[in-house]
CSV table of C-alpha atoms in Angstrom, one decimal:
chain,number,residue,atom,x,y,z
A,1,MET,CA,0.0,0.0,0.0
A,2,ALA,CA,1.1,3.6,-0.7
A,3,ARG,CA,2.2,5.5,2.4
A,4,ASP,CA,0.2,8.5,3.5
A,5,GLY,CA,1.7,11.7,2.1
A,6,ALA,CA,4.1,10.0,-0.3
A,7,VAL,CA,4.3,11.0,-3.9
A,8,TYR,CA,6.3,9.5,-6.8
A,9,ALA,CA,7.8,11.4,-9.7
A,10,CYS,CA,8.7,9.9,-13.0
A,11,GLN,CA,12.3,10.6,-13.9
A,12,SER,CA,11.5,10.4,-17.6
A,13,CYS,CA,8.5,12.7,-18.1
A,14,GLY,CA,8.1,14.4,-14.7
A,15,ALA,CA,4.5,13.1,-14.0
A,16,VAL,CA,3.6,12.8,-10.3
A,17,GLN,CA,1.7,9.8,-9.0
A,18,THR,CA,0.3,9.1,-5.5
A,19,LYS,CA,1.4,5.4,-5.6
A,20,TRP,CA,4.3,3.5,-7.0
A,21,SER,CA,4.0,1.3,-10.0
A,22,GLY,CA,6.5,-0.4,-12.3
A,23,GLN,CA,5.4,1.5,-15.3
A,24,CYS,CA,4.7,5.2,-15.5
A,25,PRO,CA,1.0,5.7,-16.6
A,26,ALA,CA,1.9,9.0,-18.4
A,27,CYS,CA,4.9,8.1,-20.6
A,28,GLN,CA,4.8,4.2,-20.4
A,29,SER,CA,8.4,4.1,-19.2
A,30,TRP,CA,9.4,1.3,-16.8
A,31,ASN,CA,11.1,1.6,-13.4
A,32,THR,CA,11.2,5.5,-13.5
A,33,LEU,CA,8.9,6.3,-10.6
A,34,VAL,CA,11.0,7.6,-7.6
A,35,GLU,CA,9.6,8.7,-4.2
A,36,GLU,CA,10.0,12.4,-3.4
A,37,ALA,CA,10.7,12.7,0.3
A,38,GLY,CA,8.8,15.3,2.3
A,39,ALA,CA,6.5,16.1,-0.6
A,40,ARG,CA,2.7,16.3,-0.5
A,41,PRO,CA,0.3,14.7,-2.8
A,42,PRO,CA,-1.0,16.9,-5.7
A,43,GLY,CA,-3.8,19.2,-4.5
A,44,ALA,CA,-3.0,18.8,-0.8
A,45,LEU,CA,-2.6,21.9,1.3
A,46,ALA,CA,-0.2,22.3,4.2
A,47,THR,CA,-2.0,22.5,7.6
A,48,THR,CA,-0.9,24.8,10.4
A,49,LYS,CA,-2.0,25.2,14.0
A,50,ALA,CA,-3.0,28.7,13.4
A,51,THR,CA,-5.1,29.4,10.3
A,52,ARG,CA,-4.8,32.8,8.9
A,53,VAL,CA,-7.1,34.1,6.1
A,54,ARG,CA,-5.2,36.1,3.5
A,55,GLY,CA,-7.0,38.0,0.8
A,56,LEU,CA,-5.7,38.6,-2.7
A,57,GLN,CA,-4.9,42.2,-3.6
A,58,PHE,CA,-6.2,42.8,-7.2
A,59,THR,CA,-4.9,45.5,-9.4
A,60,GLY,CA,-5.8,46.7,-12.9
A,61,LEU,CA,-4.0,46.3,-16.2
A,62,GLU,CA,-3.0,49.9,-16.3
A,63,SER,CA,0.1,51.1,-14.4
A,64,ASP,CA,1.9,54.4,-14.0
A,65,THR,CA,5.2,52.6,-13.5
A,66,ALA,CA,7.3,52.3,-16.6
A,67,PRO,CA,8.7,48.8,-17.3
A,68,PRO,CA,12.5,48.5,-16.8
A,69,PRO,CA,14.5,48.8,-20.0
A,70,ARG,CA,15.8,45.6,-21.5
A,71,ILE,CA,19.4,44.5,-21.0
A,72,LEU,CA,21.3,44.9,-24.2
A,73,THR,CA,24.1,42.4,-24.1
A,74,GLY,CA,25.9,43.6,-27.1
A,75,VAL,CA,25.6,40.3,-28.9
A,76,ASP,CA,23.0,41.4,-31.5
A,77,GLU,CA,22.0,38.0,-32.7
A,78,PHE,CA,21.3,36.9,-29.1
A,79,ASP,CA,19.4,40.1,-28.3
A,80,ARG,CA,17.3,39.5,-31.5
A,81,VAL,CA,16.2,36.1,-30.5
A,82,CYS,CA,15.3,37.3,-27.0
A,83,GLY,CA,13.0,39.9,-28.5
A,84,GLY,CA,15.3,43.0,-28.4
A,85,GLY,CA,17.3,42.3,-25.3
A,86,VAL,CA,17.0,40.4,-22.0
A,87,VAL,CA,14.1,41.4,-19.8
A,88,PRO,CA,15.1,42.1,-16.2
A,89,GLY,CA,13.5,39.6,-13.8
A,90,SER,CA,13.1,36.9,-16.4
A,91,ALA,CA,14.4,33.4,-16.6
A,92,LEU,CA,15.7,31.9,-19.8
A,93,LEU,CA,16.6,28.3,-20.6
A,94,ILE,CA,19.2,27.6,-23.3
A,95,GLY,CA,19.5,24.0,-24.5
A,96,GLY,CA,21.6,22.3,-27.1
A,97,ASP,CA,23.7,19.2,-27.9
A,98,PRO,CA,26.9,18.6,-26.0
A,99,GLY,CA,29.8,20.5,-27.6
A,100,VAL,CA,27.6,22.8,-29.7
A,101,GLY,CA,28.9,25.9,-27.9
A,102,LYS,CA,26.4,26.8,-25.2
A,103,SER,CA,29.0,27.7,-22.6
A,104,THR,CA,31.0,29.6,-25.2
A,105,LEU,CA,27.9,31.6,-26.3
A,106,LEU,CA,26.9,32.5,-22.7
A,107,LEU,CA,30.4,33.5,-21.7
A,108,GLN,CA,30.5,35.8,-24.7
A,109,VAL,CA,27.1,37.2,-23.7
A,110,CYS,CA,28.2,37.8,-20.1
A,111,ALA,CA,31.5,39.4,-21.1
A,112,SER,CA,30.0,41.6,-23.8
A,113,ALA,CA,27.3,42.8,-21.4
A,114,ALA,CA,29.9,43.4,-18.7
A,115,LEU,CA,31.9,45.6,-21.1
A,116,ARG,CA,28.7,47.7,-21.5
A,117,GLY,CA,28.4,48.3,-17.7
A,118,VAL,CA,26.0,45.4,-16.9
A,119,SER,CA,26.8,43.6,-13.6
A,120,CYS,CA,27.2,39.9,-14.6
A,121,ALA,CA,27.9,36.7,-12.8
A,122,TYR,CA,28.8,33.3,-14.3
A,123,ILE,CA,28.3,30.3,-12.0
A,124,SER,CA,29.5,26.9,-13.3
A,125,GLY,CA,28.8,23.5,-11.9
A,126,GLU,CA,30.8,21.7,-14.6
A,127,GLU,CA,34.0,23.7,-14.8
A,128,ALA,CA,36.5,25.2,-12.4
A,129,VAL,CA,37.1,28.9,-12.2
A,130,GLU,CA,40.6,28.5,-13.8
A,131,GLN,CA,39.1,26.6,-16.7
A,132,ILE,CA,36.6,29.4,-17.4
A,133,ARG,CA,39.4,32.0,-17.1
A,134,GLY,CA,41.5,30.0,-19.6
A,135,ARG,CA,38.6,29.9,-22.1
A,136,ALA,CA,37.9,33.6,-21.7
A,137,ASP,CA,41.6,34.4,-22.3
A,138,ARG,CA,41.6,32.4,-25.5
A,139,MET,CA,38.5,34.3,-26.6
A,140,GLY,CA,40.0,37.7,-25.7
A,141,LEU,CA,37.5,38.4,-23.0
A,142,ALA,CA,39.8,38.4,-20.0
A,143,LYS,CA,39.4,42.1,-19.3
A,144,ALA,CA,35.6,41.9,-18.9
A,145,ASN,CA,34.4,42.4,-15.3
A,146,VAL,CA,32.5,39.2,-14.9
A,147,SER,CA,32.1,37.6,-11.4
A,148,LEU,CA,33.0,33.9,-11.6
A,149,ALA,CA,32.1,31.0,-9.2
A,150,ALA,CA,32.2,27.2,-9.3
A,151,GLU,CA,29.3,25.9,-7.2
A,152,THR,CA,26.6,23.2,-7.3
A,153,SER,CA,24.9,23.8,-3.9
A,154,LEU,CA,21.6,25.6,-4.5
A,155,ARG,CA,21.6,27.1,-1.0
A,156,ASP,CA,25.1,28.6,-1.4
A,157,ILE,CA,24.2,30.0,-4.8
A,158,LEU,CA,21.0,31.6,-3.5
A,159,ASP,CA,22.8,33.1,-0.6
A,160,GLY,CA,25.5,34.6,-2.8
A,161,LEU,CA,22.9,36.0,-5.3
A,162,LYS,CA,20.9,37.5,-2.4
A,163,ARG,CA,24.0,39.1,-0.9
A,164,ASP,CA,25.4,40.7,-4.1
A,165,ASN,CA,23.4,42.6,-6.7
A,166,PHE,CA,23.7,41.4,-10.2
A,167,ASP,CA,21.8,42.3,-13.4
A,168,LEU,CA,22.6,39.1,-15.4
A,169,VAL,CA,23.4,35.7,-14.0
A,170,VAL,CA,24.4,32.5,-15.9
A,171,ILE,CA,23.9,29.1,-14.3
A,172,ASP,CA,25.8,26.4,-16.2
A,173,SER,CA,24.1,24.0,-15.9
A,174,ILE,CA,20.8,23.4,-14.1
A,175,GLN,CA,21.4,19.6,-14.2
A,176,THR,CA,24.4,19.9,-11.9
A,177,LEU,CA,22.7,21.8,-9.1
A,178,TRP,CA,21.3,20.0,-6.0
A,179,SER,CA,19.1,21.1,-3.1
A,180,ASP,CA,19.6,19.8,0.4
A,181,ALA,CA,15.9,19.8,0.9
A,182,HIS,CA,15.5,16.7,-1.3
A,183,GLU,CA,17.3,13.3,-1.1
A,184,ALA,CA,17.3,12.7,-4.9
A,185,GLY,CA,20.6,13.0,-6.8
A,186,PRO,CA,21.6,15.9,-9.0
A,187,GLY,CA,20.0,15.8,-12.5
A,188,THR,CA,16.8,14.0,-11.4
A,189,VAL,CA,13.4,15.5,-12.1
A,190,THR,CA,13.0,16.3,-8.4
A,191,GLN,CA,16.2,18.2,-8.1
A,192,VAL,CA,16.0,20.0,-11.5
A,193,ARG,CA,12.4,21.1,-10.8
A,194,ALA,CA,13.2,22.3,-7.2
A,195,CYS,CA,16.4,24.2,-8.2
A,196,ALA,CA,14.7,25.8,-11.2
A,197,THR,CA,11.7,26.9,-9.1
A,198,GLU,CA,13.9,28.6,-6.5
A,199,LEU,CA,16.0,30.3,-9.2
A,200,VAL,CA,12.9,31.6,-11.0
A,201,ARG,CA,11.5,32.8,-7.8
A,202,LEU,CA,14.7,34.7,-7.0
A,203,ALA,CA,14.7,36.2,-10.5
A,204,LYS,CA,11.2,37.6,-10.1
A,205,LYS,CA,11.8,38.9,-6.5
A,206,LYS,CA,15.1,40.6,-7.1
A,207,GLY,CA,14.6,41.6,-10.8
A,208,VAL,CA,17.8,39.8,-11.9
A,209,ALA,CA,17.8,38.0,-15.3
A,210,ILE,CA,18.9,34.4,-15.0
A,211,LEU,CA,20.1,32.3,-17.9
A,212,LEU,CA,19.9,28.6,-17.3
A,213,VAL,CA,21.8,26.0,-19.4
A,214,GLY,CA,19.9,22.8,-20.0
A,215,HIS,CA,21.2,19.5,-21.3
A,216,VAL,CA,19.3,17.6,-24.1
A,217,THR,CA,18.3,14.0,-24.4
A,218,LYS,CA,19.0,11.6,-27.2
A,219,ASP,CA,15.8,12.8,-28.9
A,220,GLY,CA,17.0,16.4,-28.9
A,221,GLN,CA,14.6,17.4,-26.1
A,222,ILE,CA,15.8,19.6,-23.2
A,223,ALA,CA,16.4,17.2,-20.3
A,224,GLY,CA,14.8,17.7,-17.0
A,225,PRO,CA,12.8,16.6,-18.8
A,226,ARG,CA,10.2,19.3,-19.8
A,227,VAL,CA,9.3,20.5,-16.3
A,228,VAL,CA,11.7,23.4,-16.6
A,229,GLU,CA,10.2,24.7,-19.8
A,230,HIS,CA,7.0,25.6,-18.1
A,231,LEU,CA,8.7,27.5,-15.3
A,232,VAL,CA,10.9,29.8,-17.4
A,233,ASP,CA,10.0,32.8,-19.5
A,234,ALA,CA,11.9,31.8,-22.7
A,235,VAL,CA,13.3,28.6,-24.1
A,236,LEU,CA,16.2,29.0,-26.6
A,237,SER,CA,17.6,26.1,-28.6
A,238,PHE,CA,21.2,26.3,-29.8
A,239,GLU,CA,21.6,24.1,-32.8
A,240,GLY,CA,24.5,23.0,-35.1
A,241,GLU,CA,25.3,20.1,-37.4
A,242,ARG,CA,28.6,18.4,-36.9
A,243,GLY,CA,31.0,19.3,-39.7
A,244,TYR,CA,29.5,22.7,-40.2
A,245,PRO,CA,30.8,25.8,-38.4
A,246,PHE,CA,27.4,27.5,-38.4
A,247,ARG,CA,25.3,27.6,-35.2
A,248,ILE,CA,21.6,28.6,-35.1
A,249,LEU,CA,20.0,30.1,-31.9
A,250,ARG,CA,16.3,29.5,-32.2
A,251,GLY,CA,13.5,30.6,-29.9
A,252,ALA,CA,11.0,27.9,-28.9
A,253,LYS,CA,9.2,29.9,-26.3
A,254,ASN,CA,9.3,33.6,-25.5
A,255,ARG,CA,6.9,35.5,-23.3
A,256,PHE,CA,8.6,38.8,-24.3
A,257,GLY,CA,9.1,38.4,-28.1
A,258,ALA,CA,8.5,36.3,-31.2
A,259,THR,CA,9.2,32.6,-31.2
A,260,ASP,CA,10.3,32.3,-34.8
A,261,GLU,CA,13.4,34.5,-34.6
A,262,ILE,CA,16.8,32.9,-35.3
A,263,GLY,CA,20.3,34.1,-34.6
A,264,VAL,CA,23.2,32.8,-36.8
A,265,PHE,CA,26.7,32.4,-35.5
A,266,GLU,CA,29.9,30.9,-36.9
A,267,MET,CA,32.2,28.9,-34.7
A,268,GLY,CA,35.9,29.9,-35.0
A,269,ASP,CA,39.1,29.5,-33.1
A,270,VAL,CA,38.4,32.4,-30.8
A,271,GLY,CA,34.7,31.7,-30.2
A,272,LEU,CA,31.5,32.5,-31.9
A,273,ARG,CA,31.2,35.2,-34.6
A,274,GLU,CA,27.9,36.9,-35.4
A,275,VAL,CA,26.7,36.4,-39.0
A,276,LYS,CA,25.0,39.5,-40.2
A,277,ASN,CA,24.0,38.2,-43.6
A,278,PRO,CA,23.3,34.4,-43.2
A,279,SER,CA,22.1,34.1,-46.9
A,280,ALA,CA,25.6,34.5,-48.1
A,281,LEU,CA,26.7,31.6,-46.0
A,282,PHE,CA,24.0,29.1,-47.0
A,283,LEU,CA,24.4,29.7,-50.8
A,284,ASN,CA,26.9,28.3,-53.2
A,285,GLU,CA,28.4,31.2,-55.2
A,286,GLY,CA,30.8,29.3,-57.4
A,287,GLY,CA,30.0,27.8,-60.8
A,288,GLU,CA,26.8,27.0,-62.6
A,289,ARG,CA,23.9,25.6,-60.7
A,290,ALA,CA,23.6,21.8,-61.1
A,291,ALA,CA,20.4,19.9,-61.9
A,292,GLY,CA,18.4,19.3,-58.7
A,293,ALA,CA,19.3,22.5,-57.0
A,294,ALA,CA,16.9,25.4,-56.3
A,295,VAL,CA,17.4,28.5,-54.1
A,296,PHE,CA,14.6,29.1,-51.7
A,297,ALA,CA,13.8,32.7,-50.6
A,298,GLY,CA,12.5,32.1,-47.0
A,299,ILE,CA,11.7,34.1,-43.9
A,300,GLU,CA,13.1,33.2,-40.5
A,301,GLY,CA,11.5,35.5,-37.9
A,302,SER,CA,11.9,39.1,-39.1
A,303,ARG,CA,14.8,38.4,-41.5
A,304,PRO,CA,14.8,36.9,-45.0
A,305,VAL,CA,17.1,34.0,-45.5
A,306,LEU,CA,18.1,32.4,-48.9
A,307,VAL,CA,19.1,28.8,-48.8
A,308,GLU,CA,19.7,26.1,-51.4
A,309,PHE,CA,17.5,23.0,-51.7
A,310,GLN,CA,19.4,20.0,-53.2
A,311,ALA,CA,17.6,17.0,-54.6
A,312,LEU,CA,18.8,13.8,-56.1
A,313,VAL,CA,16.4,11.3,-57.9
A,314,ALA,CA,18.2,8.1,-58.8
A,315,PRO,CA,17.0,4.6,-59.9
A,316,SER,CA,16.5,2.3,-57.0
A,317,ALA,CA,18.8,-0.7,-56.7
A,318,TYR,CA,16.5,-2.5,-54.2
A,319,GLY,CA,12.8,-3.4,-54.1
A,320,THR,CA,11.8,-0.6,-51.8
A,321,PRO,CA,12.8,2.9,-52.9
A,322,ARG,CA,14.5,5.0,-50.3
A,323,ARG,CA,13.4,8.4,-49.1
A,324,ALA,CA,16.0,10.5,-47.2
A,325,VAL,CA,15.7,14.1,-46.1
A,326,VAL,CA,18.0,16.4,-44.1
A,327,GLY,CA,16.9,19.8,-42.9
A,328,TRP,CA,13.2,19.5,-43.9
A,329,ASP,CA,10.1,17.6,-42.7
A,330,SER,CA,9.9,14.0,-44.1
A,331,GLY,CA,6.2,14.1,-44.1
A,332,ARG,CA,6.2,17.3,-46.2
A,333,LEU,CA,8.5,15.6,-48.7
A,334,ALA,CA,6.1,12.7,-49.0
A,335,MET,CA,3.3,15.1,-49.7
A,336,VAL,CA,5.3,17.0,-52.4
A,337,LEU,CA,6.2,13.7,-54.1
A,338,ALA,CA,2.6,12.6,-54.1
A,339,VAL,CA,1.5,15.9,-55.7
A,340,LEU,CA,4.2,15.6,-58.3
A,341,GLU,CA,3.1,12.1,-59.2
A,342,ALA,CA,-0.6,12.7,-59.2
A,343,ARG,CA,-0.8,16.2,-60.7
A,344,CYS,CA,2.3,16.4,-62.9
A,345,GLY,CA,2.9,12.9,-64.1
A,346,LEU,CA,6.4,12.5,-62.7
A,347,GLY,CA,7.0,9.0,-61.4
A,348,PHE,CA,9.1,8.4,-58.2
A,349,GLY,CA,7.8,4.9,-57.4
A,350,ASP,CA,10.9,3.1,-58.6
A,351,LYS,CA,13.4,5.8,-57.7
A,352,ASP,CA,15.4,6.8,-54.6
A,353,VAL,CA,14.8,10.3,-53.5
A,354,TYR,CA,17.3,12.4,-51.5
A,355,LEU,CA,16.6,16.0,-50.3
A,356,ASN,CA,19.0,18.2,-48.4
A,357,VAL,CA,19.0,21.7,-47.2
A,358,ALA,CA,22.5,23.1,-47.7
A,359,GLY,CA,24.4,24.6,-44.8
A,360,GLY,CA,22.8,22.6,-41.9
A,361,LEU,CA,19.8,24.9,-41.7
A,362,ARG,CA,16.4,23.4,-40.8
A,363,ILE,CA,13.4,24.8,-42.7
A,364,THR,CA,9.9,24.6,-41.3
A,365,GLU,CA,8.2,27.2,-43.5
A,366,PRO,CA,5.4,26.0,-45.8
A,367,ALA,CA,6.6,28.4,-48.4
A,368,ALA,CA,9.5,26.0,-49.2
A,369,ASP,CA,7.1,23.5,-50.9
A,370,LEU,CA,7.6,25.0,-54.4
A,371,ALA,CA,11.4,25.2,-54.0
A,372,ALA,CA,11.5,21.5,-52.9
A,373,ALA,CA,9.2,20.5,-55.8
A,374,ALA,CA,11.4,22.5,-58.3
A,375,ALA,CA,14.5,20.8,-57.1
A,376,LEU,CA,12.9,17.4,-57.3
A,377,ALA,CA,11.6,18.1,-60.8
A,378,SER,CA,14.9,19.5,-61.9
A,379,SER,CA,16.7,16.4,-60.8
A,380,ALA,CA,14.1,14.0,-62.3
A,381,LEU,CA,14.2,15.9,-65.7
A,382,ASP,CA,17.9,16.5,-65.5
A,383,VAL,CA,17.4,20.2,-66.3
A,384,ALA,CA,19.2,22.8,-64.2
A,385,LEU,CA,17.4,25.9,-63.0
A,386,PRO,CA,19.0,29.3,-63.9
A,387,GLN,CA,21.8,30.5,-61.7
A,388,ASP,CA,20.0,33.8,-60.9
A,389,CYS,CA,16.6,32.4,-60.0
A,390,VAL,CA,14.9,32.0,-56.6
A,391,VAL,CA,11.8,30.0,-55.9
A,392,PHE,CA,9.1,30.2,-53.2
A,393,GLY,CA,5.5,29.2,-52.8
A,394,GLU,CA,3.2,26.9,-50.9
A,395,LEU,CA,1.6,23.8,-52.5
A,396,SER,CA,-1.9,22.4,-51.9
A,397,LEU,CA,-2.9,18.8,-52.5
A,398,SER,CA,-4.7,19.8,-55.6
A,399,GLY,CA,-1.4,21.1,-57.1
A,400,GLU,CA,-2.3,24.8,-56.7
A,401,VAL,CA,0.5,27.2,-55.8
A,402,ARG,CA,-0.7,29.3,-53.0
A,403,PRO,CA,0.5,32.8,-52.1
A,404,VAL,CA,2.9,33.3,-49.1
A,405,SER,CA,3.5,36.2,-46.7
A,406,ARG,CA,6.1,39.0,-47.2
A,407,MET,CA,6.8,38.3,-50.8
A,408,GLU,CA,8.3,41.8,-51.4
A,409,THR,CA,10.8,41.2,-48.6
A,410,ARG,CA,11.9,37.9,-50.1
A,411,LEU,CA,12.3,39.5,-53.5
A,412,LYS,CA,14.3,42.5,-52.1
A,413,GLU,CA,16.7,40.1,-50.3
A,414,ALA,CA,17.2,38.1,-53.5
A,415,ALA,CA,17.9,41.2,-55.5
A,416,LYS,CA,20.4,42.4,-52.9
A,417,LEU,CA,22.4,39.2,-53.4
A,418,GLY,CA,22.4,39.5,-57.2
A,419,PHE,CA,19.5,37.3,-58.2
A,420,GLY,CA,17.6,38.5,-61.3
A,421,ARG,CA,14.4,36.5,-61.5
A,422,ALA,CA,12.0,34.5,-59.3
A,423,LEU,CA,9.5,31.7,-59.6
A,424,GLY,CA,6.5,32.0,-57.3
A,425,PRO,CA,2.8,32.0,-56.9
A,426,LEU,CA,0.7,34.0,-59.4
A,427,ALA,CA,-1.7,35.3,-56.7
A,428,GLY,CA,-0.4,37.9,-54.3
A,429,LEU,CA,2.3,39.3,-56.5
A,430,PRO,CA,3.5,42.8,-55.3
A,431,GLU,CA,2.1,45.7,-57.2
A,432,GLY,CA,4.4,47.1,-59.8
A,433,GLY,CA,6.3,43.9,-60.2
A,434,GLY,CA,8.4,44.1,-57.1
A,435,ALA,CA,12.2,44.1,-56.8
A,436,LEU,CA,12.6,41.2,-59.3
A,437,PRO,CA,10.6,40.0,-62.3
A,438,VAL,CA,8.5,37.0,-61.1
A,439,ALA,CA,7.3,34.1,-63.2
A,440,GLY,CA,3.9,33.6,-61.6
A,441,VAL,CA,2.4,30.1,-61.7
A,442,ALA,CA,-1.0,29.2,-60.6
A,443,ARG,CA,-0.5,25.4,-60.5
A,444,LEU,CA,2.5,23.1,-60.0
A,445,THR,CA,2.1,21.7,-63.6
A,446,ASP,CA,2.9,25.2,-64.9
A,447,ALA,CA,6.1,25.3,-62.9
A,448,VAL,CA,7.2,21.9,-64.0
A,449,ARG,CA,6.5,22.8,-67.6
A,450,ARG,CA,8.7,25.9,-67.3
A,451,ILE,CA,11.5,23.8,-65.9
A,452,GLY,CA,11.2,21.1,-68.5
A,453,ASP,CA,11.0,23.4,-71.5
A,454,GLU,CA,13.6,25.8,-70.1
A,455,ILE,CA,11.3,28.8,-70.7
A,456,TRP,CA,13.1,31.4,-68.6
A,457,THR,CA,13.7,34.2,-71.0
A,458,SER,CA,10.2,35.7,-70.9
A,459,LEU,CA,9.3,36.0,-67.3
A,460,THR,CA,5.9,37.6,-66.6
């Protein structure tokens, strides 16, 4: 029988149960329920000898007090993803694969903010102070006035932050902290949730911005597992493919800004370098464009980004054709292939199909449908698209090319990088023709016909 007052937390999903069982009812994981000592069942209120009635003090939405200004760290790409700077009193969670550069990024953010007069502290539970100093010296940040500490005890960290006044604090990482109020080991759901709750409470009470580093699991999810994401104000994901020097900082949750912004960095010998024009990095500038390549004019957050879609359609050597995609949704690829087969007469049933987004960038925008379809049709027909052409547009299951948002912004970015023409939806074209001449197509069959017949000289 379950003991009175005992609760059990799943170390895989964070679900809380009032009795122990071999399998978690929430995530179906085995042997992951661990008792939380001293905890109360969900919904139970603590009883005291003297009961005091406290009433809530309600206020209106209007306020005469101006909100505090955002903290500008000086790393423009980081400030962009945060929504224009870090909000005082907020808690941010930064996750990413091991070795992607989370500690490097946050050390640069701390040092850059300190050079601008912001009081910063960097608390590490994974590195010694001398190791952090050595990394800062290699990056040329040794002169920044950043307070360093190596500590994993939550009580000592809270006492130090309450004693000294800081504007920006980095905790690297939340999985290494432990609270003496719980018997569970560091990194467990109980400890991560308890430590994150206390740090968020301190951030709200003292008005200090706290940046928490979170590890990720094998599936790419922020470990903890997801109990910390509900506590913090913003969740940022630091991504990067092995073999590529590019790093993408992407917002997954942000209470103070947009969640579709990205920041682009390039990893070098002395740290991360901000990339002001990411389109120039993701495009191949040399030589003629090969068959199966199409340049997509996309929008990431508030900035336009041009990236190359690469497709290869080859005869299948086995009974079951292979479908492989990198940087795009595999379900979206299956839909585009089905539309090409049903509406355009292109057969892929006996062919292997490979699709890649160059540069390690991951595209989630529906406006990339036409670019992927153009790359696939170009490879299947063995006809190369023009070197100075960009493609964008959303596809419907009927083969219709639907209009997309901010078409004028896409065309201006393409014109700035030297492109001279575009293939896009017929509906929604900018008045006056826009920055580039656009070959408007209403259906996917029209786009495939243009590619196959190489009719690119009379764009209308």
